[in-house]
């Protein structure tokens, strides 16, 4: 019979959830993960649109916790496509025998913290002396209730779909798909008139492929994006073998890098204007040839000094002009915001797609989408007739998936209330008023500005050690103090304000979702963050209050 009173409930079974389950199993704790999808994989389960691919290299975007796993798994491409990453996650779930503790097709509806003295619920526990301690009461959409001492949110940063409220969208009579809820059976675009709204990473990845298949493609662009060619290639056996020979040291080196990845980027760049114009041009050119996100770290000050950023941005605009045949289209595709303040995309043939005769670019930044009719999209007073409409409109990032659940802490305080002016956390791991509640890669942690898998492993390991400390010391609850979280939020903002990140309307700031508080959510810089987490532990979980009741 399934145990309903657990040590740990995990919400989500993507990279974070399944590693959390693994660590809890190793620690001998009863654990259950609930996952809305019909399979494990999180982001990589849902985002099946054509061209979906990771923008961090395969050899780095993978777990490092098991030497056997990282030696055995063979990646086939420099940047892994979505189906391969999904196969990898499934392999991990099987290899470590995690499936019994993962319940699929189950959404968590609510998670309420109930003090033992309030509820008298208590119940049995695996940990003897805390038999009547407070518990999280979790209700799932199959109508069942669960209790646990600890609740760990592994809900992902880019999992809650953002569908803009466009009048008439529901009336569209053709096929309507969101990139992050792509049908498993795929979509056949052959002979169809297709529209794509959105030119972030998802749009940039799917547009070249749809362009090849469809009879006609209309791209509705609100903001042009910087995109660097991925230069994706099959992963040569000798390259893979070389990394595997040095995997431990490569992982360790990556943990010292600002974003926890970038083994192929070469040494960190100096300051832009310490170089001559010729040296700068060479440096930009060589990073362009290398491809991918490493372009933004070619010099150390690109996200600190606007003049430096202008140089890099102009280099990319020059590349767009060189690739795109029609100068007017090239101008429309050329971003004028700070390079990197919105996540830079990594593409295969994106700008080239606009040279095709069957591809049309429409500026919905100048003339916003007015409405969707049963037969197409209306903007600038004209209807674009479509058989199929693809919403590549992104996510309610970092907080959306948490707010989709009715989460209540001490005294019934809702998370929505606590975060009404923007997320407040200590280290992106916990918060006051919500004892024994952890977020993996939550707002206030490096998360989306780091290699997600590395960031996830660091968080899961930290939480696992914390729970072990509590077991050894006989603590019943852990909770961030108000002071620690206030200071941390100030610190995260102060770090961001030193940079150019807050200068444009990015999802890092919540600016893509109307009405969302405008707050810079991720912590910039992985190594200083990890150092702080380690210091907190060394100082006896400084900034957290621990209680034996
Ligand atoms: P993004 O990067 O948030 O991109 C969403 C795109 O959709 C972006 O171009 C938006 O324009 C556009 N958008 C959103 N709402 C509208 C409306 N109402 N009208 C027109 N255009 C709109 O999401 P992705 O899924 O591409 O990528 C998310 C992350 O996943 C990515 O950064 C990687 O980390 C992986 P905007 O720029 O807001 O003007």
Coordinates of C-alpha atoms and ligand atoms in Angstrom, one line a residue:
X1 CA 0.0 0.0 0.0
X2 CA 1.3 3.5 -0.8
X3 CA 2.5 5.4 2.3
X4 CA 0.6 8.6 2.7
X5 CA 2.8 10.1 5.5
X6 CA 6.2 10.8 4.2
X7 CA 9.5 12.4 5.2
X8 CA 9.7 14.3 1.9
X9 CA 7.3 15.3 -0.8
X10 CA 8.8 16.5 -4.1
X11 CA 6.8 18.5 -6.6
X12 CA 8.1 17.9 -10.2
X13 CA 10.1 15.1 -11.8
X14 CA 12.4 17.0 -14.2
X15 CA 16.2 17.1 -13.6
X16 CA 15.6 18.6 -10.1
X17 CA 12.9 16.3 -8.9
X18 CA 14.5 13.0 -10.0
X19 CA 17.8 13.9 -8.4
X20 CA 16.0 14.9 -5.2
X21 CA 14.2 11.6 -5.1
X22 CA 17.6 9.8 -5.7
X23 CA 19.3 11.6 -2.8
X24 CA 16.4 11.1 -0.4
X25 CA 16.3 7.4 -1.3
X26 CA 20.1 7.2 -0.6
X27 CA 19.5 8.9 2.8
X28 CA 16.9 6.3 3.7
X29 CA 14.0 8.7 3.7
X30 CA 10.5 8.0 2.5
X31 CA 9.9 10.2 -0.5
X32 CA 7.3 10.7 -3.2
X33 CA 7.5 13.0 -6.2
X34 CA 4.3 14.2 -8.0
X35 CA 4.6 15.1 -11.7
X36 CA 1.9 16.5 -13.9
X37 CA 3.4 15.0 -17.1
X38 CA 2.8 11.5 -18.2
X39 CA 6.6 11.0 -18.1
X40 CA 9.6 12.3 -16.3
X41 CA 11.7 15.1 -17.8
X42 CA 10.0 18.4 -17.0
X43 CA 11.1 21.0 -19.5
X44 CA 12.4 18.3 -21.8
X45 CA 9.1 16.3 -21.6
X46 CA 7.0 19.3 -22.6
X47 CA 9.1 21.3 -25.1
X48 CA 8.9 19.0 -28.1
X49 CA 8.6 21.6 -30.8
X50 CA 10.8 21.1 -33.9
X51 CA 14.4 22.1 -33.3
X52 CA 14.1 22.1 -29.5
X53 CA 17.7 21.7 -28.3
X54 CA 19.8 22.7 -25.3
X55 CA 22.0 25.8 -25.7
X56 CA 24.5 24.4 -23.2
X57 CA 26.8 21.7 -24.6
X58 CA 25.8 18.1 -24.0
X59 CA 28.9 17.1 -22.1
X60 CA 28.2 19.9 -19.6
X61 CA 24.4 19.8 -19.5
X62 CA 24.3 16.5 -17.7
X63 CA 24.6 15.2 -14.1
X64 CA 28.0 14.9 -12.5
X65 CA 26.9 13.1 -9.4
X66 CA 27.7 9.6 -10.7
X67 CA 31.0 8.9 -12.3
X68 CA 29.6 5.6 -13.8
X69 CA 26.7 7.5 -15.4
X70 CA 28.8 10.2 -16.9
X71 CA 31.3 7.6 -18.3
X72 CA 28.6 5.4 -19.7
X73 CA 26.2 7.8 -21.4
X74 CA 27.1 8.7 -25.0
X75 CA 25.9 12.0 -26.4
X76 CA 25.6 12.2 -30.2
X77 CA 25.7 15.9 -30.8
X78 CA 27.5 18.9 -29.5
X79 CA 24.2 20.4 -28.4
X80 CA 21.7 17.7 -27.5
X81 CA 18.3 17.7 -29.2
X82 CA 15.2 17.4 -26.9
X83 CA 14.5 13.7 -27.7
X84 CA 18.0 12.8 -26.6
X85 CA 17.9 14.7 -23.4
X86 CA 14.5 13.1 -22.6
X87 CA 16.1 9.7 -23.3
X88 CA 18.9 10.6 -20.9
X89 CA 16.5 11.6 -18.1
X90 CA 14.5 8.4 -18.5
X91 CA 17.8 6.4 -18.4
X92 CA 18.7 8.1 -15.1
X93 CA 15.2 7.3 -13.7
X94 CA 15.7 3.6 -14.7
X95 CA 19.3 3.3 -13.8
X96 CA 18.8 4.5 -10.2
X97 CA 15.4 2.7 -9.9
X98 CA 13.5 5.9 -9.1
X99 CA 10.2 5.3 -10.8
X100 CA 8.4 3.7 -7.8
X101 CA 8.6 6.9 -5.9
X102 CA 7.5 9.1 -8.8
X103 CA 3.7 9.5 -9.4
X104 CA 3.0 10.7 -12.9
X105 CA 0.0 12.5 -14.3
X106 CA -0.7 14.0 -10.9
X107 CA -0.8 17.7 -10.2
X108 CA -0.2 19.1 -6.7
X109 CA -3.2 21.4 -6.0
X110 CA -2.3 22.6 -2.6
X111 CA 0.5 22.4 0.1
X112 CA -0.4 23.8 3.5
X113 CA 1.9 23.9 6.5
X114 CA 0.0 22.8 9.6
X115 CA 1.6 23.3 13.0
X116 CA 1.3 20.1 15.2
X117 CA -0.3 22.0 18.0
X118 CA -2.9 23.5 15.6
X119 CA -4.0 20.3 13.9
X120 CA -3.1 17.6 16.2
X121 CA -2.4 15.7 13.0
X122 CA 1.1 14.6 13.8
X123 CA 1.0 11.1 12.7
X124 CA 3.8 8.6 12.6
X125 CA 7.2 9.4 11.3
X126 CA 10.3 7.5 10.5
X127 CA 12.2 9.6 12.9
X128 CA 10.7 8.6 16.3
X129 CA 11.3 11.6 18.4
X130 CA 9.5 14.0 16.1
X131 CA 6.3 12.0 16.0
X132 CA 4.0 15.0 16.6
X133 CA 6.0 17.6 14.6
X134 CA 4.4 20.0 12.2
X135 CA 3.8 18.7 8.7
X136 CA 3.0 19.8 5.2
X137 CA -0.4 18.7 4.0
X138 CA -0.5 18.2 0.3
X139 CA -3.5 17.6 -1.9
X140 CA -3.2 16.2 -5.4
X141 CA -5.7 16.5 -8.3
X142 CA -6.7 12.8 -7.9
X143 CA -8.4 13.9 -4.7
X144 CA -5.8 12.3 -2.4
X145 CA -4.1 13.9 0.6
X146 CA -0.6 13.4 1.7
X147 CA 1.5 14.6 4.6
X148 CA 5.3 15.1 4.9
X149 CA 7.8 16.8 7.2
X150 CA 9.5 18.5 4.2
X151 CA 8.1 19.9 1.0
X152 CA 10.6 20.4 -1.9
X153 CA 9.5 22.4 -5.0
X154 CA 11.2 21.1 -8.0
X155 CA 8.7 22.8 -10.3
X156 CA 11.2 24.3 -12.8
X157 CA 11.9 27.9 -13.8
X158 CA 10.4 27.6 -17.3
X159 CA 7.4 25.4 -16.9
X160 CA 4.4 27.6 -16.5
X161 CA 3.3 28.5 -20.0
X162 CA 2.7 32.2 -21.0
X163 CA -0.1 32.6 -23.4
X164 CA -0.9 36.2 -24.0
X165 CA -4.4 37.3 -23.7
X166 CA -5.1 38.1 -27.3
X167 CA -8.7 38.8 -28.2
X168 CA -10.2 36.0 -30.2
X169 CA -7.4 33.5 -29.7
X170 CA -9.9 30.8 -28.7
X171 CA -11.9 31.4 -31.8
X172 CA -9.1 30.3 -34.1
X173 CA -10.4 27.5 -36.3
X174 CA -7.0 26.2 -37.5
X175 CA -4.4 24.3 -35.4
X176 CA -3.2 26.2 -32.4
X177 CA 0.0 25.0 -30.6
X178 CA 2.2 26.5 -27.8
X179 CA 5.8 25.5 -28.2
X180 CA 6.0 24.3 -24.5
X181 CA 2.9 22.1 -24.9
X182 CA 3.8 20.5 -28.2
X183 CA 1.7 17.4 -29.2
X184 CA 3.6 14.1 -28.7
X185 CA 2.7 13.0 -32.2
X186 CA 4.3 16.1 -33.7
X187 CA 2.7 18.5 -36.2
X188 CA 2.7 18.2 -40.0
X189 CA 3.2 21.7 -41.5
X190 CA 3.3 20.4 -45.1
X191 CA 1.4 22.6 -47.5
X192 CA 0.1 24.8 -44.6
X193 CA 0.1 28.6 -44.0
X194 CA 1.7 28.8 -40.6
X195 CA 2.1 31.8 -38.2
X196 CA 4.6 32.0 -35.3
X197 CA 4.2 34.6 -32.6
X198 CA 7.4 35.0 -30.6
X199 CA 11.1 35.2 -31.4
X200 CA 12.8 34.1 -28.2
X201 CA 14.8 30.9 -28.1
X202 CA 11.8 28.7 -28.9
X203 CA 10.8 30.8 -31.9
X204 CA 14.3 31.1 -33.1
X205 CA 14.8 27.3 -32.9
X206 CA 11.5 26.2 -34.6
X207 CA 11.2 28.9 -37.3
X208 CA 14.0 27.6 -39.6
X209 CA 12.4 24.1 -39.6
X210 CA 8.8 25.2 -40.0
X211 CA 10.0 27.5 -42.8
X212 CA 11.3 24.4 -44.7
X213 CA 8.1 22.4 -44.3
X214 CA 5.3 25.0 -44.5
X215 CA 3.8 26.4 -47.7
X216 CA 4.1 29.9 -46.1
X217 CA 5.4 31.1 -42.8
X218 CA 4.5 34.5 -41.2
X219 CA 6.7 35.4 -38.2
X220 CA 5.1 37.9 -35.9
X221 CA 8.0 39.6 -34.1
X222 CA 7.5 42.1 -31.2
X223 CA 11.2 42.4 -30.3
X224 CA 14.1 41.2 -32.4
X225 CA 16.6 39.0 -30.5
X226 CA 20.3 38.5 -30.6
X227 CA 21.2 35.0 -31.8
X228 CA 24.5 33.4 -32.2
X229 CA 24.9 30.4 -34.6
X230 CA 25.2 27.2 -32.5
X231 CA 27.5 25.5 -35.1
X232 CA 26.1 22.2 -33.8
X233 CA 27.9 19.1 -35.0
X234 CA 27.9 15.4 -34.3
X235 CA 30.0 14.8 -31.2
X236 CA 33.2 13.2 -32.3
X237 CA 34.2 10.1 -30.3
X238 CA 37.7 11.4 -29.5
X239 CA 36.2 14.7 -28.2
X240 CA 33.8 12.8 -26.0
X241 CA 36.6 10.5 -24.8
X242 CA 38.8 13.4 -23.9
X243 CA 36.2 15.1 -21.8
X244 CA 35.4 11.8 -20.1
X245 CA 39.1 11.3 -19.2
X246 CA 39.0 14.6 -17.4
X247 CA 35.4 14.8 -16.3
X248 CA 36.0 15.4 -12.6
X249 CA 38.3 18.3 -13.2
X250 CA 36.1 19.8 -15.9
X251 CA 33.1 19.7 -13.6
X252 CA 35.2 21.3 -10.9
X253 CA 36.5 24.0 -13.3
X254 CA 32.9 24.7 -14.4
X255 CA 31.8 25.3 -10.8
X256 CA 34.4 28.2 -10.8
X257 CA 32.8 29.8 -13.9
X258 CA 30.2 32.6 -13.6
X259 CA 27.6 30.5 -15.3
X260 CA 29.0 27.0 -14.4
X261 CA 29.6 26.1 -18.0
X262 CA 31.8 27.0 -20.9
X263 CA 34.7 24.5 -21.1
X264 CA 35.3 25.3 -24.8
X265 CA 35.2 29.1 -24.5
X266 CA 38.9 29.5 -23.7
X267 CA 40.3 31.8 -21.0
X268 CA 38.1 34.5 -19.6
X269 CA 38.3 37.7 -21.6
X270 CA 39.8 41.0 -20.4
X271 CA 38.2 44.4 -20.7
X272 CA 36.9 45.4 -24.1
X273 CA 38.7 48.7 -24.5
X274 CA 42.0 47.2 -23.3
X275 CA 42.2 45.8 -26.8
X276 CA 42.7 47.5 -30.2
X277 CA 39.8 47.7 -32.6
X278 CA 41.5 45.0 -34.7
X279 CA 42.0 42.7 -31.6
X280 CA 38.4 43.2 -30.7
X281 CA 37.2 42.4 -34.2
X282 CA 39.3 39.2 -34.1
X283 CA 38.0 38.2 -30.7
X284 CA 34.4 38.7 -31.7
X285 CA 34.9 36.8 -35.0
X286 CA 36.6 33.9 -33.3
X287 CA 33.8 33.6 -30.7
X288 CA 31.2 33.9 -33.5
X289 CA 32.9 31.0 -35.2
X290 CA 33.0 29.0 -32.0
X291 CA 29.2 29.6 -31.7
X292 CA 26.7 29.6 -28.9
X293 CA 26.4 31.5 -25.7
X294 CA 30.1 31.9 -25.2
X295 CA 29.9 35.0 -27.3
X296 CA 28.7 37.1 -24.4
X297 CA 31.8 36.3 -22.3
X298 CA 34.3 37.2 -25.0
X299 CA 35.1 40.2 -22.9
X300 CA 34.5 40.4 -19.1
X301 CA 32.7 43.8 -19.2
X302 CA 30.0 43.2 -21.9
X303 CA 27.3 43.2 -19.3
X304 CA 28.8 45.9 -17.2
X305 CA 29.8 48.7 -19.6
X306 CA 27.3 49.9 -22.2
X307 CA 30.0 51.2 -24.5
X308 CA 31.6 47.7 -24.5
X309 CA 28.2 46.1 -25.1
X310 CA 27.5 48.4 -28.0
X311 CA 30.7 47.1 -29.7
X312 CA 29.6 43.5 -29.4
X313 CA 26.0 44.3 -30.3
X314 CA 27.1 46.1 -33.5
X315 CA 29.3 43.2 -34.5
X316 CA 26.2 40.9 -34.3
X317 CA 24.0 43.4 -36.2
X318 CA 26.7 43.4 -38.9
X319 CA 26.4 39.6 -39.1
X320 CA 22.7 39.9 -39.5
X321 CA 23.1 42.4 -42.3
X322 CA 25.6 40.1 -44.0
X323 CA 23.3 37.1 -43.8
X324 CA 19.9 38.7 -44.6
X325 CA 19.4 39.7 -48.3
X326 CA 16.7 42.3 -47.9
X327 CA 18.1 45.3 -45.9
X328 CA 14.7 46.3 -44.6
X329 CA 14.2 42.8 -43.2
X330 CA 17.7 42.8 -41.8
X331 CA 17.0 46.1 -40.0
X332 CA 13.8 44.7 -38.5
X333 CA 15.7 41.6 -37.3
X334 CA 18.4 43.8 -35.6
X335 CA 17.9 44.2 -31.9
X336 CA 18.7 47.6 -30.3
X337 CA 18.6 46.5 -26.7
X338 CA 21.7 45.5 -24.7
X339 CA 23.2 42.3 -25.9
X340 CA 22.6 39.6 -23.2
X341 CA 20.1 41.5 -21.1
X342 CA 17.5 39.2 -22.7
X343 CA 18.7 35.7 -22.9
X344 CA 20.8 35.4 -26.1
X345 CA 19.6 32.7 -28.5
X346 CA 21.6 30.1 -30.2
X347 CA 20.4 29.0 -33.6
X348 CA 20.8 26.9 -36.7
X349 CA 19.9 28.9 -39.8
X350 CA 17.6 31.4 -38.1
X351 CA 18.5 34.6 -40.0
X352 CA 19.0 32.6 -43.2
X353 CA 15.3 31.5 -43.0
X354 CA 14.2 35.1 -43.7
X355 CA 15.9 34.8 -47.2
X356 CA 13.3 32.2 -48.2
X357 CA 10.5 33.3 -50.5
X358 CA 7.9 31.6 -48.3
X359 CA 8.9 33.5 -45.1
X360 CA 7.5 36.9 -44.2
X361 CA 8.4 39.0 -41.1
X362 CA 5.7 41.2 -39.5
X363 CA 6.6 43.9 -37.0
X364 CA 4.1 43.5 -34.1
X365 CA 6.3 45.7 -32.0
X366 CA 5.1 48.7 -34.1
X367 CA 1.5 47.3 -34.8
X368 CA 0.6 44.9 -31.9
X369 CA -1.5 41.9 -32.7
X370 CA -5.1 43.3 -32.6
X371 CA -6.9 40.0 -32.5
X372 CA -7.1 36.5 -33.8
X373 CA -10.0 35.5 -36.0
X374 CA -11.2 32.0 -36.9
X375 CA -9.0 32.3 -40.0
X376 CA -5.9 34.2 -39.0
X377 CA -4.1 37.0 -37.1
X378 CA -4.9 40.7 -37.5
X379 CA -2.3 43.4 -37.1
X380 CA -1.9 46.8 -38.7
X381 CA -5.4 46.5 -40.0
X382 CA -4.5 43.5 -42.1
X383 CA -5.5 39.8 -41.6
X384 CA -2.8 37.2 -42.2
X385 CA -4.7 34.1 -43.2
X386 CA -3.4 31.0 -41.4
X387 CA -4.0 27.2 -41.2
X388 CA -1.8 26.8 -38.1
X389 CA -0.7 29.2 -35.4
X390 CA 2.3 28.6 -33.1
X391 CA 2.6 30.5 -29.9
X392 CA 6.3 30.7 -29.1
X393 CA 5.4 33.2 -26.3
X394 CA 7.4 31.7 -23.5
X395 CA 6.8 31.3 -19.8
X396 CA 5.7 32.9 -16.6
X397 CA 9.3 32.2 -15.5
X398 CA 10.6 31.3 -12.1
X399 CA 7.4 32.0 -10.1
X400 CA 4.6 30.9 -12.3
X401 CA 4.7 27.2 -11.5
X402 CA 4.8 27.9 -7.7
X403 CA 1.9 30.3 -7.9
X404 CA -0.2 27.7 -9.8
X405 CA -0.3 25.8 -6.5
X406 CA -2.1 27.0 -3.3
X407 CA 0.9 27.2 -1.0
X408 CA 0.3 28.3 2.6
X409 CA 2.8 28.7 5.3
X410 CA 2.5 29.5 9.0
X411 CA -0.8 31.0 10.0
X412 CA -2.2 30.3 6.6
X413 CA -0.1 32.9 4.8
X414 CA -0.2 32.3 1.1
X415 CA 2.9 32.4 -1.0
X416 CA 1.0 34.7 -3.4
X417 CA 0.6 37.3 -0.6
X418 CA 4.2 36.9 0.6
X419 CA 5.4 37.5 -3.0
X420 CA 2.9 40.1 -4.0
X421 CA 5.6 42.6 -4.7
X422 CA 8.0 40.0 -6.1
X423 CA 9.7 36.9 -4.8
X424 CA 11.4 37.0 -1.4
X425 CA 13.7 34.2 -0.5
X426 CA 16.9 33.4 1.3
X427 CA 19.4 32.0 -1.1
X428 CA 16.5 31.0 -3.4
X429 CA 16.2 28.0 -1.1
X430 CA 13.7 28.9 1.6
X431 CA 11.8 31.7 3.2
X432 CA 10.4 32.9 6.5
X433 CA 6.9 31.8 7.4
X434 CA 7.4 28.6 5.3
X435 CA 9.3 26.1 7.5
X436 CA 10.7 22.9 6.0
X437 CA 9.9 24.2 2.6
X438 CA 12.6 24.3 -0.1
X439 CA 12.7 25.6 -3.6
X440 CA 15.2 24.1 -6.1
X441 CA 16.7 26.8 -8.3
X442 CA 14.2 29.3 -6.9
X443 CA 14.3 33.1 -7.4
X444 CA 17.3 34.5 -5.6
X445 CA 19.6 31.6 -6.8
X446 CA 21.7 31.5 -10.0
X447 CA 19.2 29.1 -11.6
X448 CA 18.5 30.3 -15.2
X449 CA 21.8 32.3 -15.3
X450 CA 23.8 29.1 -14.7
X451 CA 24.0 25.6 -16.1
X452 CA 20.7 24.4 -14.7
X453 CA 21.9 20.8 -14.1
X454 CA 24.9 22.0 -12.0
X455 CA 22.7 24.5 -10.2
X456 CA 20.2 21.8 -9.4
X457 CA 22.8 19.4 -8.1
X458 CA 24.2 22.1 -5.8
X459 CA 20.7 22.8 -4.4
X460 CA 19.7 19.2 -4.0
X461 CA 23.0 18.4 -2.2
X462 CA 22.6 21.4 0.0
X463 CA 19.1 20.4 1.0
X464 CA 20.1 16.8 1.5
X465 CA 23.0 17.9 3.9
X466 CA 20.6 20.2 5.7
X467 CA 18.1 17.4 6.3
X468 CA 20.9 15.2 7.5
X469 CA 22.1 17.9 9.9
X470 CA 18.6 18.3 11.3
X471 CA 18.3 14.5 11.8
X472 CA 21.7 14.4 13.6
X473 CA 20.9 17.4 15.8
X474 CA 17.3 16.5 16.4
X475 CA 15.8 19.6 14.8
X476 CA 12.2 19.5 13.8
X477 CA 12.0 22.6 11.6
X478 CA 14.2 25.0 9.7
X479 CA 13.0 28.4 8.4
X480 CA 14.8 31.4 7.0
X481 CA 14.7 34.5 9.2
X482 CA 12.9 37.6 7.9
X483 CA 16.1 39.6 8.3
X484 CA 18.2 37.1 6.3
X485 CA 15.8 37.0 3.4
X486 CA 15.4 40.8 3.3
X487 CA 19.2 41.2 3.2
X488 CA 19.5 38.5 0.6
X489 CA 16.9 40.1 -1.7
X490 CA 18.7 43.4 -1.4
X491 CA 22.0 41.7 -2.2
X492 CA 20.6 40.0 -5.3
X493 CA 19.2 43.3 -6.5
X494 CA 22.4 45.2 -5.7
X495 CA 24.4 42.7 -7.8
X496 CA 22.0 43.0 -10.7
X497 CA 22.1 46.8 -10.5
X498 CA 25.8 46.8 -11.0
X499 CA 25.1 45.2 -14.5
X500 CA 23.2 46.0 -17.6
X501 CA 20.8 43.1 -17.0
X502 CA 17.9 45.2 -15.7
X503 CA 17.9 47.5 -18.7
X504 CA 15.4 45.7 -20.9
X505 CA 12.1 43.9 -20.7
X506 CA 13.2 40.4 -20.1
X507 CA 11.6 37.4 -18.4
X508 CA 14.4 37.6 -15.8
X509 CA 12.5 40.7 -14.6
X510 CA 9.0 39.2 -15.1
X511 CA 8.5 41.9 -17.8
X512 CA 7.0 39.5 -20.3
X513 CA 3.9 38.8 -18.2
X514 CA 1.5 41.8 -17.9
X515 CA 1.0 42.8 -14.2
X516 CA 3.9 40.7 -12.9
X517 CA 6.1 42.6 -10.4
X518 CA 9.2 43.9 -12.1
X519 CA 12.0 42.4 -10.0
X520 CA 15.3 40.9 -11.2
X521 CA 14.9 37.3 -10.0
X522 CA 18.1 35.3 -10.6
X523 CA 21.3 35.8 -8.6
X524 CA 24.2 36.7 -11.0
X525 CA 27.3 34.5 -10.5
X526 CA 27.5 30.9 -9.5
X527 CA 30.8 30.7 -7.6
X528 CA 30.0 33.6 -5.1
X529 CA 26.6 32.1 -4.5
X530 CA 28.0 28.6 -3.7
X531 CA 30.5 30.2 -1.4
X532 CA 27.7 32.0 0.5
X533 CA 25.7 28.8 0.8
X534 CA 28.8 27.0 2.2
X535 CA 29.5 29.8 4.6
X536 CA 25.9 29.7 5.8
X537 CA 26.3 26.0 6.6
X538 CA 29.7 26.5 8.3
X539 CA 28.2 29.1 10.5
X540 CA 25.5 26.7 11.7
X541 CA 22.9 27.5 9.1
X542 CA 23.3 31.2 9.7
X543 CA 20.1 33.1 8.7
X544 CA 17.9 30.2 9.4
X545 CA 16.2 29.5 12.6
X546 CA 16.1 25.8 13.7
X547 CA 13.7 24.5 16.2
X548 CA 13.4 21.2 18.1
X549 CA 9.6 21.4 18.6
Ligands
LIG1 P1 10.8 34.0 -24.5 O1 12.3 34.1 -24.6 O2 10.1 34.6 -23.3 O3 10.2 34.5 -25.8 C1 8.8 34.8 -26.0 C2 8.6 35.5 -27.2 O4 7.2 35.8 -27.4 C3 9.3 36.9 -27.2 O5 9.8 37.2 -28.5 C4 8.1 37.8 -26.9 O6 8.3 39.2 -27.3 C5 7.0 37.2 -27.6 N1 5.7 37.6 -27.1 C6 5.2 37.3 -25.9 N2 4.0 37.9 -25.8 C7 3.7 38.4 -27.0 C8 2.6 39.1 -27.5 N3 1.5 39.4 -26.8 N4 2.7 39.6 -28.8 C9 3.8 39.3 -29.6 N5 4.9 38.7 -29.1 C10 4.8 38.2 -27.8 O7 10.3 32.5 -24.5 P2 11.0 31.2 -25.2 O8 10.1 30.0 -25.0 O9 11.4 31.5 -26.6 O10 12.4 31.0 -24.4 C11 12.4 30.9 -23.0 C12 13.7 30.4 -22.5 O11 13.7 29.0 -22.7 C13 14.9 30.8 -23.2 O12 15.3 32.1 -22.8 C14 15.9 29.8 -22.9 O13 16.4 29.9 -21.6 C15 15.1 28.5 -22.9 P3 9.1 40.2 -26.3 O14 10.5 39.9 -26.4 O15 8.5 40.0 -24.9 O16 8.7 41.5 -26.9

